[in-house]
XYZ file of C-alpha atoms in Angstrom:
286
model
C 88.432 51.595 124.401
C 87.542 53.684 127.360
C 84.918 56.341 126.935
C 85.550 59.973 127.736
C 83.488 61.495 130.539
C 81.334 64.368 129.372
C 80.205 67.275 131.515
C 79.517 70.981 131.405
C 78.050 73.727 133.518
C 75.652 76.336 132.183
C 75.029 79.583 134.041
C 71.536 79.831 132.558
C 68.613 77.436 132.601
C 65.249 78.374 131.132
C 63.545 75.614 133.078
C 64.612 77.234 136.369
C 62.958 80.605 135.646
C 59.858 81.613 137.609
C 56.814 81.200 135.286
C 55.098 84.104 137.065
C 57.913 86.507 136.303
C 57.775 88.193 132.867
C 60.756 87.169 130.803
C 62.565 89.900 128.922
C 62.788 89.027 125.214
C 66.504 89.841 125.044
C 67.164 87.639 128.085
C 65.164 84.826 126.547
C 67.136 85.005 123.321
C 70.412 85.047 125.257
C 69.415 82.031 127.333
C 68.139 80.142 124.296
C 71.416 80.802 122.482
C 73.372 79.579 125.509
C 71.376 76.354 125.636
C 71.844 75.821 121.908
C 75.584 76.398 122.295
C 75.689 73.885 125.134
C 74.070 71.291 122.898
C 76.401 71.841 119.971
C 79.581 72.079 122.002
C 79.073 69.061 124.207
C 82.053 67.110 122.936
C 84.773 64.940 124.431
C 87.329 67.714 124.201
C 88.260 71.314 124.746
C 86.418 73.948 122.748
C 88.268 77.226 122.309
C 86.437 80.426 123.148
C 83.408 78.689 124.654
C 81.518 80.588 127.390
C 80.785 77.168 128.891
C 83.491 75.702 131.092
C 85.702 73.618 128.772
C 85.593 69.842 129.016
C 88.944 68.113 129.406
C 89.944 66.115 126.344
C 89.775 62.339 126.021
C 92.636 60.519 127.796
C 94.755 63.678 128.024
C 96.148 62.822 131.484
C 97.677 59.561 130.253
C 98.957 61.156 127.058
C 100.888 64.010 128.682
C 102.713 61.627 131.038
C 105.154 61.264 128.130
C 105.544 65.054 127.688
C 109.090 66.281 127.105
C 108.596 69.362 129.286
C 106.576 69.990 132.481
C 102.957 71.015 131.947
C 101.843 74.235 133.656
C 98.723 73.369 135.667
C 98.596 76.550 137.698
C 95.329 77.461 135.985
C 92.857 75.884 133.574
C 93.556 78.642 131.069
C 97.284 77.849 130.992
C 96.666 74.114 130.791
C 94.174 74.492 127.950
C 96.457 76.892 126.075
C 99.292 74.324 126.124
C 97.063 71.472 124.990
C 95.700 73.576 122.142
C 99.143 74.712 120.944
C 100.630 71.219 121.275
C 102.767 69.100 123.577
C 105.878 67.219 122.405
C 106.181 63.590 123.494
C 108.951 60.950 123.664
C 111.912 63.266 122.947
C 110.036 65.054 120.172
C 109.162 61.898 118.302
C 105.484 62.818 118.565
C 103.284 65.850 119.085
C 99.859 65.853 120.700
C 97.342 68.669 120.559
C 93.627 69.333 120.812
C 91.895 70.767 117.779
C 90.504 74.180 118.710
C 87.404 73.865 116.547
C 86.290 70.343 117.428
C 87.973 69.696 120.778
C 89.275 66.347 119.452
C 92.699 64.759 119.894
C 95.317 65.049 117.137
C 98.746 63.446 116.803
C 101.821 64.014 114.682
C 104.490 61.334 114.369
C 107.697 63.002 113.216
C 110.434 61.207 111.251
C 112.092 60.051 114.483
C 108.817 58.433 115.513
C 108.505 56.380 112.322
C 110.149 53.151 111.199
C 112.037 53.829 107.958
C 113.908 51.123 106.058
C 117.665 51.772 105.844
C 117.313 55.110 107.669
C 120.524 54.569 109.673
C 122.567 53.757 106.565
C 124.351 56.995 105.660
C 124.558 56.129 101.980
C 120.751 55.872 101.778
C 119.324 58.387 104.267
C 120.552 61.463 106.105
C 119.244 63.036 109.309
C 119.029 66.794 108.852
C 118.048 69.489 111.332
C 115.766 72.269 110.144
C 114.130 75.314 111.677
C 110.468 74.633 111.030
C 108.106 77.637 111.360
C 105.599 75.506 113.303
C 107.805 73.091 115.251
C 111.034 75.004 115.770
C 114.175 72.859 115.586
C 113.202 69.527 114.053
C 115.121 66.528 112.728
C 113.844 65.129 109.447
C 114.870 62.124 107.375
C 116.202 63.050 103.931
C 116.266 60.347 101.269
C 119.580 60.252 99.379
C 118.896 57.119 97.338
C 117.064 53.885 97.969
C 115.543 51.135 95.881
C 113.170 49.650 98.477
C 111.284 52.488 100.143
C 109.155 51.786 103.196
C 108.049 54.276 105.873
C 105.928 52.694 108.628
C 104.173 53.993 111.723
C 101.626 52.950 114.329
C 99.537 54.400 117.147
C 97.337 53.075 119.926
C 93.745 53.983 118.911
C 92.759 54.492 122.564
C 94.696 57.777 122.413
C 92.319 59.137 119.782
C 88.933 60.647 120.517
C 86.174 58.011 120.370
C 83.500 57.763 117.689
C 85.421 60.038 115.333
C 86.455 59.667 111.686
C 90.221 60.251 111.439
C 92.447 60.622 108.409
C 96.074 59.459 108.353
C 98.222 61.822 106.281
C 101.892 61.592 105.255
C 103.607 64.993 105.045
C 106.769 65.201 102.950
C 108.578 67.291 100.356
C 110.070 66.397 96.979
C 113.093 68.380 95.859
C 113.386 69.763 92.345
C 116.062 67.168 91.560
C 113.975 64.247 92.884
C 114.322 61.137 90.720
C 112.971 57.613 90.415
C 109.296 58.276 91.142
C 107.888 56.916 87.879
C 106.035 54.151 89.734
C 103.244 55.039 92.178
C 103.728 54.636 95.907
C 101.532 52.238 97.873
C 99.669 53.458 100.962
C 98.357 50.936 103.491
C 96.450 51.045 106.774
C 95.640 48.101 108.990
C 94.983 46.962 112.548
C 97.252 44.499 114.320
C 97.441 42.988 117.777
C 101.073 44.024 118.012
C 102.891 47.280 117.404
C 105.249 45.521 114.995
C 104.424 46.325 111.378
C 104.228 43.238 109.181
C 104.870 43.529 105.477
C 101.934 42.796 103.197
C 101.766 41.093 99.836
C 100.724 43.510 97.099
C 99.449 41.046 94.516
C 96.266 42.913 93.458
C 96.755 45.425 90.665
C 95.041 48.681 91.450
C 95.401 52.372 90.691
C 94.042 55.279 92.742
C 91.414 53.024 94.312
C 91.114 51.450 97.741
C 91.549 47.699 97.948
C 90.244 45.937 101.067
C 91.820 42.660 102.138
C 90.349 40.229 104.667
C 92.714 38.323 106.940
C 89.795 36.762 108.857
C 86.074 37.145 109.309
C 84.379 40.497 109.765
C 85.552 43.918 108.597
C 88.567 44.244 106.275
C 91.906 44.164 108.127
C 93.867 45.979 105.442
C 93.063 48.921 103.213
C 95.448 50.095 100.528
C 95.722 52.332 97.512
C 98.344 53.666 95.129
C 99.156 57.276 94.334
C 101.466 58.776 91.717
C 104.006 61.407 92.791
C 104.999 62.358 89.243
C 102.666 65.354 89.068
C 103.066 66.430 92.679
C 104.618 69.891 93.163
C 108.329 70.095 93.941
C 109.874 72.169 96.699
C 106.786 72.379 98.926
C 105.048 70.222 101.494
C 102.806 67.509 100.117
C 99.991 65.865 102.072
C 99.145 62.321 100.997
C 96.248 60.520 102.673
C 97.221 56.981 103.660
C 93.784 56.039 104.946
C 90.797 56.807 107.124
C 89.638 55.107 110.317
C 86.602 55.445 112.520
C 87.418 55.104 116.226
C 84.541 52.856 117.158
C 84.162 51.761 120.765
C 84.641 48.134 119.738
C 88.366 48.606 119.028
C 90.509 46.716 121.506
C 93.046 48.787 123.403
C 95.614 46.101 122.533
C 95.279 46.765 118.811
C 97.374 49.329 116.961
C 96.608 51.411 113.903
C 99.415 50.686 111.453
C 100.158 52.620 108.288
C 102.845 52.659 105.637
C 104.087 54.359 102.490
C 106.178 52.134 100.240
C 107.524 51.624 96.723
C 109.766 48.712 95.862
C 108.025 46.904 93.024
C 109.302 49.217 90.299
C 112.969 48.625 91.105
C 113.893 52.277 90.542
C 116.423 54.059 92.719
C 114.514 56.910 94.333
C 115.946 60.158 95.731
C 115.076 63.712 96.735
C 112.414 63.152 99.414
C 112.279 64.890 102.806
C 109.995 63.165 105.318
C 108.431 65.395 107.988
C 106.037 62.827 109.445
C 102.480 61.534 109.649
C 99.508 63.360 111.143
C 96.360 61.704 112.515
C 93.597 64.281 112.623
C 89.781 64.382 112.581
C 88.483 64.467 109.052
C 86.707 67.714 108.287
C 83.195 67.467 106.946
C 82.754 68.812 103.436
């Protein structure tokens, strides 16, 4: 994975001051604060509200080549404002933005950007258009009824900011009349050489704990857990963590981060789910 170039300019430098010239205490405190800020905000991304010239985010030029609308580059302020608020990609299948607090890349894969079993069968799923307060007009996949549920997605890890812990989160809603969710759903994350998602055997019995499976030598290739939806609130958005990944420099650009939400072992017919998408975002420190 390529590394992001880091750079910043500071208008003050204590080392450049004349040692023979008395230094005003207020000036010294101001300069010291500026240097401290430079140290804490030296990140591979844009930092909102920084007095230091912002640093362009990791890989942003390649990412916005797939933007649905032209990007205004007439000024840095306008460019940064767009990247902070978000840019839609691939006919609104994805959204890319830069977190204002950390300056790190974030991605949202909407329903249209996911691979959903039976989604084009009208008796099982329905595509509905909603006015979302954050995204405007947005198509979402609504589950009518299905026995074998599987919602897959993948992303090239080179698009994410390096050396960062990310969480992969499914965002969906369960209607009041939702049925068939007596069995827990299975959440999986893995790396693969191809973008194609391969189904995994779920032989181990586990509940609310991560299971790591080795396909070869080295670190685990697959991580999975189960989560019950029975006690989840109805009629509001639910966030369900599918996994966490650390974007180490050793990841090959050819590999993809793959993730899935599934439930087909119970045999129940499930209904009443509205899938908004999956967000990949830096995990906040507690």
